[in-house]
Coordinates of C-alpha atoms and ligand atoms in Angstrom, one line a residue:
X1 CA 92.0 95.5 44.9
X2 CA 95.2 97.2 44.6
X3 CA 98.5 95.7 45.4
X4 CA 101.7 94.7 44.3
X5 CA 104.9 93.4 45.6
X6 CA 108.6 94.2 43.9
X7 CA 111.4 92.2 45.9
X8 CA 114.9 93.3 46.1
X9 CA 116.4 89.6 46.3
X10 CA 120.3 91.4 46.3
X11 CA 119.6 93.5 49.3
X12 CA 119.0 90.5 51.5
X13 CA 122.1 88.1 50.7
X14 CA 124.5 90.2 53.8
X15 CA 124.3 87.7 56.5
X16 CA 127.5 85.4 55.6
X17 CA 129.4 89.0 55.0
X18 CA 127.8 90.4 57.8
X19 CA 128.4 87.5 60.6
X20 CA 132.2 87.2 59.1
X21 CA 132.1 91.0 59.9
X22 CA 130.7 90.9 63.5
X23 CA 132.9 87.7 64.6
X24 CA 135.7 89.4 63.5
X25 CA 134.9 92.6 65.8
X26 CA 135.7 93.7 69.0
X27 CA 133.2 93.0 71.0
X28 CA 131.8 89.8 68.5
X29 CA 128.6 91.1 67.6
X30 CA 125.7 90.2 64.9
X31 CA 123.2 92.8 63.9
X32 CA 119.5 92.2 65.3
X33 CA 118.4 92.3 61.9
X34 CA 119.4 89.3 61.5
X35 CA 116.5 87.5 64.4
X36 CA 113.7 87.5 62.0
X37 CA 113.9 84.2 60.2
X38 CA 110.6 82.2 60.3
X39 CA 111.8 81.0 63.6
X40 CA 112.8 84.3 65.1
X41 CA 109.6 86.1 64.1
X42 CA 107.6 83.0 65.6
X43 CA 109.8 83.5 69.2
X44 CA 109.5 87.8 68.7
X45 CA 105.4 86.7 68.7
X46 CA 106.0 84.8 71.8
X47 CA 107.7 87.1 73.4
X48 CA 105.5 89.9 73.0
X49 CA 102.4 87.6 74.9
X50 CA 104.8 87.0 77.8
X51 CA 103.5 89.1 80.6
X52 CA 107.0 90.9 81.5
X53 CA 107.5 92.6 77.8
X54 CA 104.5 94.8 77.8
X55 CA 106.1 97.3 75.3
X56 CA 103.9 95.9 72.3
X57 CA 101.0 95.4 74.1
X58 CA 101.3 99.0 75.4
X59 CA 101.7 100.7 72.3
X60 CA 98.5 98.6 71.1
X61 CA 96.5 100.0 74.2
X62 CA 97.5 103.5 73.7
X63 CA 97.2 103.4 70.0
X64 CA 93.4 102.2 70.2
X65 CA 92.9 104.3 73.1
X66 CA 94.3 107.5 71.5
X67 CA 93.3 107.2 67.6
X68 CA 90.8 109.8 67.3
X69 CA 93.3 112.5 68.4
X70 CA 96.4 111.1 66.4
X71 CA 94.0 111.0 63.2
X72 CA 93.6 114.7 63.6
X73 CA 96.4 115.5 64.6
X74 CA 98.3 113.9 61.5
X75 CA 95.1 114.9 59.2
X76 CA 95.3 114.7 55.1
X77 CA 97.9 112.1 54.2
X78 CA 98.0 110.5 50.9
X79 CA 100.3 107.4 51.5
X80 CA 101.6 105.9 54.5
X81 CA 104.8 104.3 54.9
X82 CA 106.2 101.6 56.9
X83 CA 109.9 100.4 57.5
X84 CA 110.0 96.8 58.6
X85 CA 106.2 96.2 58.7
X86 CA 106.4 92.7 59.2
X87 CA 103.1 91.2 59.4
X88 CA 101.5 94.7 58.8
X89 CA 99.1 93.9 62.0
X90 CA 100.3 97.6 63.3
X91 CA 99.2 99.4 60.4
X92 CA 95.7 98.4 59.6
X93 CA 94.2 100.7 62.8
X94 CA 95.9 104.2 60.7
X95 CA 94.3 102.5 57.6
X96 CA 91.3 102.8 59.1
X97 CA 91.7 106.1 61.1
X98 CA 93.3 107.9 57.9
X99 CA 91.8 106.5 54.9
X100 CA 95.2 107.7 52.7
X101 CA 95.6 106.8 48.7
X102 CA 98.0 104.7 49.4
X103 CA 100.0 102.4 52.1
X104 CA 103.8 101.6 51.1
X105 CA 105.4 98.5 53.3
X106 CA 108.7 97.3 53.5
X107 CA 110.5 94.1 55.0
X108 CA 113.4 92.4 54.7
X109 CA 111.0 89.0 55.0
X110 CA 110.2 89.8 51.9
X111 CA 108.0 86.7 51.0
X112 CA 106.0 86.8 54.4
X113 CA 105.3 90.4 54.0
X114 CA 103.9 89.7 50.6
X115 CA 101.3 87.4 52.0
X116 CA 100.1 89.6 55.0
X117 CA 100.2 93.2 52.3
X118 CA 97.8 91.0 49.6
X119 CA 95.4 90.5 53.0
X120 CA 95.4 94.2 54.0
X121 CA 94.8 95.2 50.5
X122 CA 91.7 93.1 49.5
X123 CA 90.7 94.4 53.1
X124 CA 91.0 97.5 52.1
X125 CA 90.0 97.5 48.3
X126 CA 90.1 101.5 48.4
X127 CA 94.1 101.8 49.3
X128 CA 96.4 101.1 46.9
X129 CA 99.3 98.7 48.9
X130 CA 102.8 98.6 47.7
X131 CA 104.8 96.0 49.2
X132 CA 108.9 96.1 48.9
X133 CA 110.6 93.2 50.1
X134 CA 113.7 94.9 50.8
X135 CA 116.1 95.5 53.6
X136 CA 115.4 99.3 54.4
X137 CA 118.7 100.2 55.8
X138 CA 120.3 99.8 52.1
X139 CA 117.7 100.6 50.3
X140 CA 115.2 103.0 51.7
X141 CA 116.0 105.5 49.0
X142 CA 114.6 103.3 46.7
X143 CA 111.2 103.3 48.5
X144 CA 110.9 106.9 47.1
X145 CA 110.1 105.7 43.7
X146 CA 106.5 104.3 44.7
X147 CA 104.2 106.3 46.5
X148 CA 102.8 108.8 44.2
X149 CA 102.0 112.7 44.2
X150 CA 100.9 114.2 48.2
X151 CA 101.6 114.3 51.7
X152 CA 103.7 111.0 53.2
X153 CA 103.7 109.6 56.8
X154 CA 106.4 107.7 58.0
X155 CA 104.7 105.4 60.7
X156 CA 107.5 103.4 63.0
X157 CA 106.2 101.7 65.7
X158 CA 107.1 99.2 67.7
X159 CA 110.4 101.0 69.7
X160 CA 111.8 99.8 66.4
X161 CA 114.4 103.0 66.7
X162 CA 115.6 101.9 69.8
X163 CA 117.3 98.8 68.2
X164 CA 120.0 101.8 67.1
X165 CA 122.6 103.8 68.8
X166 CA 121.5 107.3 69.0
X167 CA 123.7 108.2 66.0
X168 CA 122.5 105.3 63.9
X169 CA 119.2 106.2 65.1
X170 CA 119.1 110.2 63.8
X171 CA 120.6 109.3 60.9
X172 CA 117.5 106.7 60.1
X173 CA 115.3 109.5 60.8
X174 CA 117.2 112.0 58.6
X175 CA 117.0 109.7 55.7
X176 CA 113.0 109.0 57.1
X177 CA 112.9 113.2 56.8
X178 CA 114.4 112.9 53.2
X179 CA 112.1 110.2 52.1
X180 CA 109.1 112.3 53.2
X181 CA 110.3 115.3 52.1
X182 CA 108.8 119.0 53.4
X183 CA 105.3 118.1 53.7
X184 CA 106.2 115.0 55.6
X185 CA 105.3 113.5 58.8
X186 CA 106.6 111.2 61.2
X187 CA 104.3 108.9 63.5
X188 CA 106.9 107.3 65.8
X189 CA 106.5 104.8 68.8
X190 CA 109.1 104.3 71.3
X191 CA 109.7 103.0 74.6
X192 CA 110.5 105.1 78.2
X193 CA 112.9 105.0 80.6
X194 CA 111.5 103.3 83.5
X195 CA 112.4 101.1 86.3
X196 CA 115.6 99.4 85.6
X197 CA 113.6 96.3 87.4
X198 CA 111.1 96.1 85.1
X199 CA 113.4 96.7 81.5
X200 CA 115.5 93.6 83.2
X201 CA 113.1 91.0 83.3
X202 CA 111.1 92.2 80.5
X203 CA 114.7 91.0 78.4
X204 CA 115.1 88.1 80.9
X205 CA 111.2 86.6 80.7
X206 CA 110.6 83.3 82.8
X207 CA 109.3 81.1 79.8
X208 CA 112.6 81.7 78.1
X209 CA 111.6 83.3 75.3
X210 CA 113.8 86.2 74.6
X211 CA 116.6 83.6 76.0
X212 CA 115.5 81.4 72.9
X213 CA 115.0 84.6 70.2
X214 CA 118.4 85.3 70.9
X215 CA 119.8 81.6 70.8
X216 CA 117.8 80.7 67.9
X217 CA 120.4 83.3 65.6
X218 CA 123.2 80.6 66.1
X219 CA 120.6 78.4 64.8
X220 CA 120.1 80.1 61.9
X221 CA 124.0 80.7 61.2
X222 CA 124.5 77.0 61.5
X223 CA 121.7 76.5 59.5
X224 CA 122.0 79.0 56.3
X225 CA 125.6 79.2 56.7
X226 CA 126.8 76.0 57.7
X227 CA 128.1 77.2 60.8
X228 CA 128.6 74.8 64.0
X229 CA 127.2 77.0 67.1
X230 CA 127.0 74.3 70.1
X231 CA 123.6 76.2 71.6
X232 CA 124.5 74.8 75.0
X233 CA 127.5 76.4 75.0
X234 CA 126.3 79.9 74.6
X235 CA 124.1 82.1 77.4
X236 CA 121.6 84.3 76.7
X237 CA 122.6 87.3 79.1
X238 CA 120.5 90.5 78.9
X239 CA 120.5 93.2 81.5
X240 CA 119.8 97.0 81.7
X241 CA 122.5 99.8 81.2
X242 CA 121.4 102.6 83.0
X243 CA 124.0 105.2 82.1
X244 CA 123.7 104.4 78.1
X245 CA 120.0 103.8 78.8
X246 CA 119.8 100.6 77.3
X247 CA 118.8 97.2 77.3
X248 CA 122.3 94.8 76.2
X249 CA 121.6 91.7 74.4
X250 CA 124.4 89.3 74.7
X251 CA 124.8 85.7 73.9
X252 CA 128.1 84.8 76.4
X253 CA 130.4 81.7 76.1
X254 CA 130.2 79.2 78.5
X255 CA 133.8 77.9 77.7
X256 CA 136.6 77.8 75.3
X257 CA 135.6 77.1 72.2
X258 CA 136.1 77.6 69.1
X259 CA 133.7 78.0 65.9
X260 CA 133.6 77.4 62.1
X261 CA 131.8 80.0 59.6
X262 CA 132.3 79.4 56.2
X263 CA 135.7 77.9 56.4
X264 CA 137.0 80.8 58.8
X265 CA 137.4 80.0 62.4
X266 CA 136.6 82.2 65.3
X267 CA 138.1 81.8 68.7
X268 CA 135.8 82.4 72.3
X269 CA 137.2 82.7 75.3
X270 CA 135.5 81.6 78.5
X271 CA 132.9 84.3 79.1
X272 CA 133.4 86.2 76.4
X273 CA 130.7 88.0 74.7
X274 CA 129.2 87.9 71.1
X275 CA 126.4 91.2 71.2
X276 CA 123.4 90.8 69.6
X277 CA 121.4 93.8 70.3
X278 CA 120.9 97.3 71.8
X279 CA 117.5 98.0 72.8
X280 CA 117.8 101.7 74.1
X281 CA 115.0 104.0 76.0
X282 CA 114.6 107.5 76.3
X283 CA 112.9 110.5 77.8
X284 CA 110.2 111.8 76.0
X285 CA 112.1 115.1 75.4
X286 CA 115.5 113.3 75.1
X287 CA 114.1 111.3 72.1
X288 CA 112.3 114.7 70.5
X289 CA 116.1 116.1 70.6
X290 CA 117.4 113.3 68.8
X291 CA 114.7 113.4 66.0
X292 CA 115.6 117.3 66.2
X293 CA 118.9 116.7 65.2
X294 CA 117.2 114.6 62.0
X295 CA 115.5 118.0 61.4
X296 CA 112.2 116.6 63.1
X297 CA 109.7 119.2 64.6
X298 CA 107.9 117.9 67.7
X299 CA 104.1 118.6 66.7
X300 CA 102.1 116.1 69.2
X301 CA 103.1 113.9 71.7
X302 CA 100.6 110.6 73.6
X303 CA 102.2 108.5 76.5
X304 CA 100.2 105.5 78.6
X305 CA 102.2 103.1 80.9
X306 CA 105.9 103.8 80.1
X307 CA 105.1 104.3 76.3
X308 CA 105.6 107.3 73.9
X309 CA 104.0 107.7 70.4
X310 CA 105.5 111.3 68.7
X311 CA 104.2 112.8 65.4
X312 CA 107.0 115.3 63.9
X313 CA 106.5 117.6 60.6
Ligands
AVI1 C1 111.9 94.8 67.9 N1 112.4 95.5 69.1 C2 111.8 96.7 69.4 C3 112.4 94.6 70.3 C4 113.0 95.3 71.6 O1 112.4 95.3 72.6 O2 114.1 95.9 71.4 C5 113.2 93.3 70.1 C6 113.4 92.4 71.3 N2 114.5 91.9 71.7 C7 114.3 91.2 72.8 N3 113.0 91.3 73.1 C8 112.4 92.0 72.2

């Protein structure tokens, strides 16, 4: 077996600079990077069994459904790599479809990652698995260093992309297009504009899981920061956007209050908003023009039930 893991402890100590940041803003907002604590990944799990989010369970079906074709389509590839892999369960299907050299993975739970990339790679005893614990939106460059000589694949499932603005977003995929360089691919899944209905209470799920994903980032201010969030004073309020063609996260204030952060204190008004996410859908061509603008080239397209995977060269 083949695998080892190099961490990039600085690139992960943001979140006191970052929060002070986004409470300090106009709207208050926190990036969703900052969900996936043990806690947060535990509730994102949840969340994706509940029966009104069927985006992951969608891009499962259509992956298994369509592998044959997206193998040939994307044929030779020496290494695949993964932004934000997390538990690497998405992955191990290409593994087995592409058979490349190597696999290079990348989280900013850098420590949980670890664990599940020393699984895949005694799974896989043939793949050489590099896992980088390191947030990828600093240090993606860096990623460049490990795989070796060949053809690279950029696989980002998951509607991962649609946690940025549009801008945000083709700049991720320019620096994706960099990383890869000429002979590069992009295997990309993301999810459809549909019903406005069905987005809403897919963000707005009757368990209350998505209600306690986004409440449990208080918990994890107060807790690594010290902060004093009152949860019950705080609403999880989620609803589609049809003209930006987005999902809005928000946590809203159910009074006056004020809150401490590291010795700095931050005022809320009575219904005033602290944003926590963007989850945006597109067209199938609308996202292809984005990716465009990255200087992606559309080569293959596969859509099931409000889904869209897209492989670019
Ligand atoms: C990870 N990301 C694609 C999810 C989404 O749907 O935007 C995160 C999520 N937020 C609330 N529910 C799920």
């Amino acid at each position: 077996m083949a695998f080892r893991f190099v961490d990039f402890p600085s690139a992960r100590d943001d979140l006191l600079a970052d929060v002070l940041a986004g409470l300090a803003a106009r709207p208050k907002s926190i990036p969703p990077k900052y969900f996936y604590d043990e806690a947060g990944c535990r509730l994102f799990d949840a969340i994706c069994q509940q029966p009104e989010y069927a985006l992951t369970r969608t891009e499962r079906a259509l992956m298994a459904a369509r592998l044959p074709e997206i193998a040939s389509a994307v044929g030779k590839v020496d290494c695949i790599i993964e932004p934000g892999a997390g538990d690497c369960g998405k992955v191990c299907a290409l593994l087995d479809a592409l058979h490349p050299g190597q696999l290079v993975v990348m989280d900013i739970a850098g420590s949980a990652l670890a664990a599940a990339a020393e699984q895949l790679a005694h799974a896989h005893p043939g793949i050489e698995v590099t896992a980088l614990g390191m947030d990828f939106m600093r240090d993606l460059e860096a990623a460049a260093a490990y795989p070796g000589p060949g053809r690279r694949l950029v696989y980002y499932p998951g509607s991962s992309i649609g946690n940025f603005p549009p801008v945000e977003a083709i700049a991720l995929l320019a620096r994706f297009r960099h990383l890869v360089g000429a002979t590069g691919q992009l295997l990309i899944g993301f999810d459809l504009k549909k019903d406005p209905q069905q987005l809403h209470r897919a963000y707005n799920d009757a368990a209350g899981d998505t209600a306690a994903f986004n409440l449990n980032l208080l918990q994890r201010i107060n807790r690594e920061l010290g902060a004093d969030f009152d949860l019950a004073r705080f609403r999880h309020y989620a609803f589609y956007n049809p003209v930006a063609g987005r999902i809005e996260m928000h946590l809203v204030s159910l009074t006056g209050q004020t809150v401490s952060v590291a010795n700095q204190h931050f005022h809320f008004e009575p219904g005033e908003t602290l944003l926590t996410e963007y989850s945006y859908k597109y067209h199938r061509d609308e996202f292809s023009t984005i990716a465009g603008q990255a200087g992606w080239h559309r080569v293959s397209e596969w859509a099931q039930d409000g889904f869209a995977v897209q492989l670019f060269d």
